[in-house]
Rosetta silent file (secondary structure, phi, psi, omega in degrees, C-alpha in Angstrom):
SEQUENCE: MDSSGTRRQNTRRKLFDAAVTLIAEQGFSSTTVDEIAERAGVAKGTVYYNFASKTVLFEELLRHGIELLANALRAAAEETAERGGGRVDALDAMIRAGLDFITRYPALMQLYVAELWRTNRAWQSTLTQVRQQAIAVIESVLREAVAEGELSEEIDIPLTASALFGMVLVAALDWQSFQPERSVEEVHAALSRLLQGRVGGGRRV
SCORE:     score description
SCORE:     0.000 S_00000001
   1 L     0.000  135.200 -176.627    1.748  -30.402  -11.165 S_00000001
   2 L   -51.907  141.599  155.202    3.299  -26.358  -10.038 S_00000001
   3 L   -75.725  168.685  160.453    5.939  -25.008  -12.582 S_00000001
   4 H   -27.818  -58.840  165.607    9.305  -24.100  -11.419 S_00000001
   5 H   -90.115  -21.880  143.787    8.034  -20.422  -11.197 S_00000001
   6 H   -47.766  -38.685  177.248    5.277  -20.609   -9.903 S_00000001
   7 H   -46.833  -63.830 -159.569    6.873  -22.921   -6.783 S_00000001
   8 H   -78.627   16.394  179.106    9.312  -19.838   -6.323 S_00000001
   9 H  -114.185  -17.114  170.299    6.665  -17.238   -6.472 S_00000001
  10 H   -90.895  -12.084  124.972    4.759  -19.236   -3.625 S_00000001
  11 H   -32.106  -82.938 -175.874    8.141  -19.352   -1.894 S_00000001
  12 H   -61.274  -32.072  151.973    8.976  -15.950   -1.785 S_00000001
  13 H   -62.260   -7.127  166.556    5.354  -15.440   -0.517 S_00000001
  14 H  -100.029    0.377  165.572    5.818  -16.892    2.074 S_00000001
  15 H   -79.636  -28.135 -178.612    9.071  -15.374    2.962 S_00000001
  16 H   -60.357  -51.078 -153.554    7.429  -12.011    2.288 S_00000001
  17 H   -75.364  -34.631  154.528    4.390  -13.087    4.870 S_00000001
  18 H   -75.709  -33.243  169.033    6.932  -14.086    7.305 S_00000001
  19 H   -67.351  -28.211 -169.298    9.194  -11.265    7.225 S_00000001
  20 H   -77.841  -44.131 -178.507    6.631   -9.096    7.236 S_00000001
  21 H   -68.687  -39.821 -174.761    4.693  -10.567   10.592 S_00000001
  22 H  -101.047   21.484 -175.963    8.042  -10.836   12.402 S_00000001
  23 H  -104.623  -53.439  172.546    9.761   -7.681   11.303 S_00000001
  24 L   -73.633   20.998  167.545    6.702   -5.838   12.539 S_00000001
  25 L   -90.248  -33.859 -143.005    6.426   -8.135   16.225 S_00000001
  26 L  -163.575   28.672  160.317   10.139   -7.290   16.825 S_00000001
  27 L    68.294  139.111  179.356   12.121   -4.562   14.386 S_00000001
  28 L   -73.416  -16.390  143.921   14.197   -5.489   11.577 S_00000001
  29 L   -10.902  -82.091 -164.485   17.069   -5.250   13.543 S_00000001
  30 L  -100.769   46.281  174.037   16.173   -8.010   15.716 S_00000001
  31 L  -102.884  149.087 -168.123   14.745  -10.138   13.067 S_00000001
  32 L  -130.996  174.333  173.079   17.222  -12.783   11.872 S_00000001
  33 H   -67.196  -48.926 -173.251   17.446  -15.028    8.511 S_00000001
  34 H   -73.550  -37.194  157.391   16.644  -18.062   10.882 S_00000001
  35 H   -61.485  -37.303  143.238   13.336  -16.719   11.972 S_00000001
  36 H   -49.319  -44.000  169.284   12.428  -16.167    9.107 S_00000001
  37 H   -50.200  -49.629 -166.270   12.986  -19.374    7.302 S_00000001
  38 H   -56.118  -38.532  165.182   11.578  -21.113   10.398 S_00000001
  39 H   -63.572  -42.912  154.911    8.326  -18.951   10.234 S_00000001
  40 H   -50.592  -30.920  139.135    8.177  -19.844    6.891 S_00000001
  41 L   106.368   67.809 -174.837    8.749  -23.057    7.191 S_00000001
  42 L  -125.804 -172.295  143.235   12.055  -23.364    4.506 S_00000001
  43 L   -91.218  159.650  176.443   15.276  -23.841    5.182 S_00000001
  44 H   -39.837  -65.929 -173.425   17.614  -21.198    5.729 S_00000001
  45 H   -58.020   11.049 -151.784   19.266  -21.663    2.403 S_00000001
  46 H   -95.106  -46.563 -175.670   16.151  -21.316    1.157 S_00000001
  47 H   -54.164  -54.383 -175.213   16.032  -17.706    2.084 S_00000001
  48 H   -65.884  -33.964 -154.845   19.530  -16.858    0.174 S_00000001
  49 H   -69.820  -17.616  176.475   18.737  -18.706   -2.529 S_00000001
  50 H  -101.804  -15.482 -173.909   15.602  -15.857   -3.512 S_00000001
  51 L  -137.659  153.253 -157.757   17.360  -13.163   -1.653 S_00000001
  52 L   -96.178  -37.794 -163.072   20.754  -12.333   -1.703 S_00000001
  53 L  -157.938  157.078 -173.366   20.475  -10.834    2.143 S_00000001
  54 H   -68.948   -5.471  174.075   17.697   -9.853    4.668 S_00000001
  55 H   -68.743  -66.963  175.422   18.189   -5.990    3.493 S_00000001
  56 H   -25.241  -53.489 -155.784   17.367   -7.398    0.016 S_00000001
  57 H   -78.156  -33.864  164.812   14.262   -9.417    1.085 S_00000001
  58 H   -89.911    6.064  152.411   12.723   -6.252    2.784 S_00000001
  59 H   -75.277  -51.054 -170.269   13.632   -4.109    0.146 S_00000001
  60 H  -101.899   27.463   51.591   11.547   -6.142   -2.157 S_00000001
  61 H    53.795  -86.014 -160.792    9.004   -6.694    0.656 S_00000001
  62 H   -93.632    3.369  162.891    8.107   -3.383    0.310 S_00000001
  63 H   -82.765  -35.773  172.617    8.360   -3.036   -3.705 S_00000001
  64 H   -77.503  -21.518 -174.008    5.647   -5.974   -4.096 S_00000001
  65 H   -61.382  -54.800 -152.454    3.558   -4.616   -1.102 S_00000001
  66 H   -79.384  -40.237  159.413    3.396   -1.498   -2.313 S_00000001
  67 H   -24.000  -76.380  175.608    3.155   -2.688   -5.731 S_00000001
  68 H   -79.297   -9.240  146.229   -0.045   -4.700   -5.395 S_00000001
  69 H   -57.528  -65.819 -167.453   -1.755   -1.534   -3.470 S_00000001
  70 H   -52.559  -49.676  173.465   -1.256    0.447   -6.681 S_00000001
  71 H   -48.070  -47.908  170.094   -2.430   -2.296   -8.795 S_00000001
  72 H   -53.401  -36.659  159.713   -5.776   -2.300   -6.215 S_00000001
  73 H   -76.735  -12.129 -166.397   -6.057    1.102   -6.858 S_00000001
  74 H  -103.689  -30.501 -174.820   -5.696    1.193  -10.347 S_00000001
  75 H   -64.646  -66.852  163.140   -8.326   -1.721  -10.612 S_00000001
  76 H   -27.641  -54.803 -171.985  -10.814    0.290   -8.354 S_00000001
  77 H   -87.232  -14.037  168.889  -10.891    3.225  -10.908 S_00000001
  78 H   -74.713  -27.668 -177.975  -10.919    1.170  -13.737 S_00000001
  79 H   -66.059  -56.592 -176.574  -13.969   -0.835  -12.679 S_00000001
  80 H   -39.360  -56.686 -167.155  -15.604    2.559  -11.839 S_00000001
  81 H   -49.779  -38.072  168.935  -15.170    3.800  -15.010 S_00000001
  82 H   -35.345  -49.370 -144.109  -16.439    0.356  -16.560 S_00000001
  83 H  -100.534   16.044  173.412  -19.508    0.984  -14.903 S_00000001
  84 L    68.303   54.446  151.846  -19.935    4.795  -16.424 S_00000001
  85 L   -98.271 -167.454  179.164  -19.229    6.494  -12.680 S_00000001
  86 L   -81.467 -179.365  151.871  -17.102    9.722  -12.656 S_00000001
  87 H   -64.143  -37.616  173.602  -13.841   10.379  -11.424 S_00000001
  88 H   -77.010   -3.972 -179.773  -14.520   11.466   -8.183 S_00000001
  89 H   -77.323  -48.707 -167.716  -16.434    8.161   -7.978 S_00000001
  90 H   -71.766  -23.886  154.315  -13.393    6.076   -9.070 S_00000001
  91 H   -57.369  -49.694 -174.950  -11.538    8.241   -6.163 S_00000001
  92 H   -80.930  -19.056  158.645  -13.926    7.090   -3.783 S_00000001
  93 H   -86.042    3.226  166.122  -13.587    3.671   -4.879 S_00000001
  94 H   -96.004  -28.891  161.485  -10.085    3.471   -4.554 S_00000001
  95 H   -32.987  -40.023  155.989  -10.386    4.949   -1.138 S_00000001
  96 H   -53.318  -48.753 -173.622  -12.395    1.392   -0.456 S_00000001
  97 H   -68.059  -42.225  168.128   -9.888   -0.191   -2.344 S_00000001
  98 H   -76.035  -31.605  158.443   -6.969    1.077   -0.061 S_00000001
  99 H   -35.461  -64.959 -151.944   -9.187    0.352    3.213 S_00000001
 100 H   -77.730  -14.591 -165.459   -9.538   -3.131    2.134 S_00000001
 101 H   -85.718  -25.516 -165.361   -5.936   -3.900    1.118 S_00000001
 102 H   -80.622  -41.709 -170.601   -4.807   -2.028    4.398 S_00000001
 103 H   -59.490  -36.935 -170.260   -7.330   -4.502    6.291 S_00000001
 104 H   -80.290  -39.469 -169.393   -5.865   -7.433    4.287 S_00000001
 105 L  -134.140   88.645 -143.182   -2.303   -6.628    5.067 S_00000001
 106 H   -95.180  -36.584 -179.413   -2.061   -4.431    8.363 S_00000001
 107 H   -74.209  -61.477  164.547    1.585   -5.397    9.161 S_00000001
 108 H   -37.757  -73.273  174.649    2.924   -4.338    5.906 S_00000001
 109 H   -28.026  -59.460  169.726    1.269   -1.091    5.841 S_00000001
 110 H   -34.568  -83.692 -173.922    2.487   -0.603    9.644 S_00000001
 111 H   -50.350  -29.664 -174.689    6.105   -1.066    8.233 S_00000001
 112 H   -55.713  -78.055 -172.552    5.558    0.832    5.398 S_00000001
 113 H   -27.046  -68.690 -175.379    4.818    4.369    7.668 S_00000001
 114 H   -16.380  -85.450 -162.392    7.170    3.159    9.983 S_00000001
 115 H   -63.824  -21.948 -173.864   10.069    3.379    7.130 S_00000001
 116 H   -62.524  -58.193 -171.121    8.706    5.929    5.231 S_00000001
 117 L   -56.114  -35.274  176.375    9.959    8.396    7.687 S_00000001
 118 L  -109.843  142.185  -85.609   13.451    7.377    7.744 S_00000001
 119 L  -151.720    1.425 -179.447   15.749    8.332    6.044 S_00000001
 120 L  -128.474   44.290 -174.694   19.180    6.178    6.754 S_00000001
 121 L  -124.206  156.360 -165.357   17.859    2.667    5.540 S_00000001
 122 L  -101.590    4.599  171.103   19.491    1.190    2.495 S_00000001
 123 L  -122.061   12.402 -157.496   15.906    0.777    0.780 S_00000001
 124 H   -70.093  -45.490  172.261   14.995    4.238    1.233 S_00000001
 125 H   -45.130  -51.972  172.524   15.051    5.281   -2.636 S_00000001
 126 H   -35.745  -60.910 -177.900   13.210    2.226   -3.280 S_00000001
 127 H   -70.967  -29.549  161.000   10.317    3.057   -1.075 S_00000001
 128 H   -50.621  -73.286 -127.560   10.551    6.614   -2.469 S_00000001
 129 H   -95.490   -0.751  151.545   10.151    5.380   -5.910 S_00000001
 130 L   -87.745  -28.376 -177.789    7.087    2.618   -4.977 S_00000001
 131 H   -63.882  -65.459 -175.375    5.384    5.228   -2.900 S_00000001
 132 H   -45.913  -34.941 -171.458    5.234    7.365   -6.278 S_00000001
 133 H   -67.005  -51.515 -179.057    3.703    4.595   -8.277 S_00000001
 134 H   -63.809  -59.319  159.113    0.832    4.391   -6.005 S_00000001
 135 H   -14.842  -70.716 -172.658    0.777    8.266   -5.892 S_00000001
 136 H   -66.924  -13.965  167.504    0.634    8.403   -9.422 S_00000001
 137 H   -75.381  -79.596 -151.820   -2.422    6.337   -9.885 S_00000001
 138 H   -41.429  -72.488  171.487   -4.256    8.836   -7.556 S_00000001
 139 H    -4.233  -65.729 -177.548   -2.520   11.538   -9.954 S_00000001
 140 H   -55.851  -60.635 -143.805   -4.075   10.289  -13.223 S_00000001
 141 H   -94.004  -55.860  178.400   -7.903   10.126  -11.959 S_00000001
 142 H   -79.694    3.641  173.064   -7.781   13.600  -10.622 S_00000001
 143 H   -69.020  -25.544  176.596   -5.978   15.267  -13.936 S_00000001
 144 H   -75.623  -30.100 -176.714   -9.008   13.591  -15.344 S_00000001
 145 H   -70.190  -40.904 -166.219  -11.549   14.703  -12.921 S_00000001
 146 H   -77.985  -47.471 -165.598  -10.366   18.335  -13.546 S_00000001
 147 H   -36.951  -45.442 -164.442  -10.093   17.635  -17.131 S_00000001
 148 L   -89.252    1.162 -169.696  -13.987   16.597  -17.302 S_00000001
 149 L    89.329   -6.758 -154.416  -15.032   19.580  -14.704 S_00000001
 150 L  -108.872  -26.755  161.285  -15.640   17.351  -12.228 S_00000001
 151 L  -138.668  156.705 -173.615  -13.030   19.209   -9.747 S_00000001
 152 L   -45.593  138.751  177.612  -11.541   22.680   -9.655 S_00000001
 153 L   -71.377  -17.134 -175.039   -8.661   23.536  -11.990 S_00000001
 154 L   -79.178    1.896  169.303   -6.930   25.093   -8.512 S_00000001
 155 L   -52.791  121.817  168.408   -6.581   21.717   -7.185 S_00000001
 156 L   -67.613  121.947 -173.324   -3.029   21.067   -6.536 S_00000001
 157 H   -82.919  -56.340 -134.824   -2.920   17.360   -8.120 S_00000001
 158 H   -94.288  -28.657  179.033    0.160   15.648   -6.713 S_00000001
 159 H   -74.694   -0.101 -168.640   -0.356   17.429   -3.284 S_00000001
 160 H  -104.549  -21.018  162.565   -3.642   16.649   -3.232 S_00000001
 161 H   -59.549  -68.185  137.296   -2.990   12.803   -4.509 S_00000001
 162 H    13.357  -66.739 -166.959   -0.654   12.937   -1.702 S_00000001
 163 H  -105.121  -21.586  167.039   -2.630   13.878    0.803 S_00000001
 164 H   -55.156  -55.001  172.970   -5.598   11.470   -0.179 S_00000001
 165 H   -40.156  -72.440 -176.035   -2.932    8.204   -0.180 S_00000001
 166 H   -54.020  -36.839  171.247   -1.825    9.774    3.482 S_00000001
 167 H   -62.677  -36.005  175.301   -5.385   10.097    4.622 S_00000001
 168 H   -71.007  -41.812  161.407   -6.358    6.571    3.836 S_00000001
 169 H   -58.717  -43.189 -171.694   -3.403    5.155    5.509 S_00000001
 170 H   -57.893  -40.388 -176.943   -3.438    7.104    8.872 S_00000001
 171 H   -44.047  -70.287  171.477   -7.058    6.435    8.936 S_00000001
 172 H   -65.254   -3.537  179.157   -6.712    3.123    8.690 S_00000001
 173 H   -96.914   -9.549  174.656   -4.338    2.436   10.613 S_00000001
 174 H   -78.042  -29.585 -162.895   -5.341    4.592   13.686 S_00000001
 175 H   -71.584  -57.608 -166.721   -9.247    2.861   13.023 S_00000001
 176 H   -64.397  -37.904 -166.579   -7.486   -0.494   13.538 S_00000001
 177 H   -92.118    4.812 -159.846   -5.320    0.013   16.494 S_00000001
 178 H  -134.643  -68.815 -165.853   -7.735    2.633   18.230 S_00000001
 179 L  -113.413   62.831 -178.144  -11.530    2.090   16.694 S_00000001
 180 L   -76.010  -25.153 -176.982  -11.096   -1.705   16.043 S_00000001
 181 L   -90.869  -15.914  153.065  -14.848   -2.029   16.543 S_00000001
 182 L   -40.859  148.488  176.212  -15.584    0.260   13.587 S_00000001
 183 L   -92.841  138.892  171.361  -16.437   -1.437   10.667 S_00000001
 184 H   -44.382  -29.492 -152.927  -14.953   -0.776    7.110 S_00000001
 185 H   -84.592  -19.341  174.550  -17.949    0.211    5.570 S_00000001
 186 H   -60.857  -59.751 -160.101  -18.310    2.984    8.983 S_00000001
 187 H   -76.666  -24.922  178.714  -14.630    4.083    8.115 S_00000001
 188 H   -83.472  -17.105  177.442  -15.176    4.076    4.200 S_00000001
 189 H   -81.780  -49.398  154.620  -18.350    6.233    4.755 S_00000001
 190 H   -24.097  -64.050 -176.653  -16.502    8.480    7.208 S_00000001
 191 H   -53.393  -69.893  161.284  -13.615    8.964    4.378 S_00000001
 192 H   -13.433  -92.555  166.382  -16.171    9.277    1.618 S_00000001
 193 H   -25.016  -60.783  172.139  -17.768   12.447    3.195 S_00000001
 194 H   -59.931  -63.737  160.461  -14.584   14.323    3.418 S_00000001
 195 H   -21.275 -114.831 -168.579  -13.722   13.190   -0.006 S_00000001
 196 H   -27.609  -22.416 -171.620  -17.128   14.624   -1.154 S_00000001
 197 H  -118.478  -18.689  172.608  -17.289   17.788    1.012 S_00000001
 198 H   -96.117  -15.001  173.189  -13.300   18.650    0.600 S_00000001
 199 L  -175.563   45.645  138.758  -12.440   18.380   -3.164 S_00000001
 200 L   -80.442  -14.262 -164.502  -15.542   17.445   -4.682 S_00000001
 201 L   -93.525  156.284 -178.740  -16.752   20.417   -6.023 S_00000001
 202 L   -49.433 -169.138 -164.555  -16.871   21.438   -9.900 S_00000001
 203 L   -93.716  145.893  179.361  -14.772   23.974  -11.758 S_00000001
 204 L   -86.207  128.735 -177.226  -15.723   27.603  -10.245 S_00000001
 205 L   -76.644    0.000    0.000  -17.435   29.849  -12.969 S_00000001
């Protein structure tokens, strides 16, 4: 039998899934708690038992989603290191992990990108914090790559990390919206070539 903690996690996951789908379909303001509860197959009171309000639910949804993405990127880098791959190999693996994540959670990432540029939301501070968690994973690999001589010391690590993160997000959303006939392997190959060509050079002597 599931523990109460496991049941609650499952319920929250259902609510997250319902909320992200509805909000992607009709916007945050137009989505009601009643609709979220109905889509999740739970009572309205269950929503308020788990989250104080719709705003809190959405804030936790964004936090949960980006933390999952950061964990996926970190796991990809660690698995590459365990196989003996270099840091640029790890960055390439992180690109693939990011594409796979966005393929699995397209509505979540559409919401994330949409909300990232709005400054009047209650969850803006949370969004900034969780974004930095994902960026920090990439920054750590870039620092290691520079230290090992795989990348040039001239690289601006924070900006490069943000650029790689943004490249994956925008390319994946563009792919799904306008080029859905392409496979994830094709998209990964294109981004991999871009990575190797633009930031893959070693230190200059």
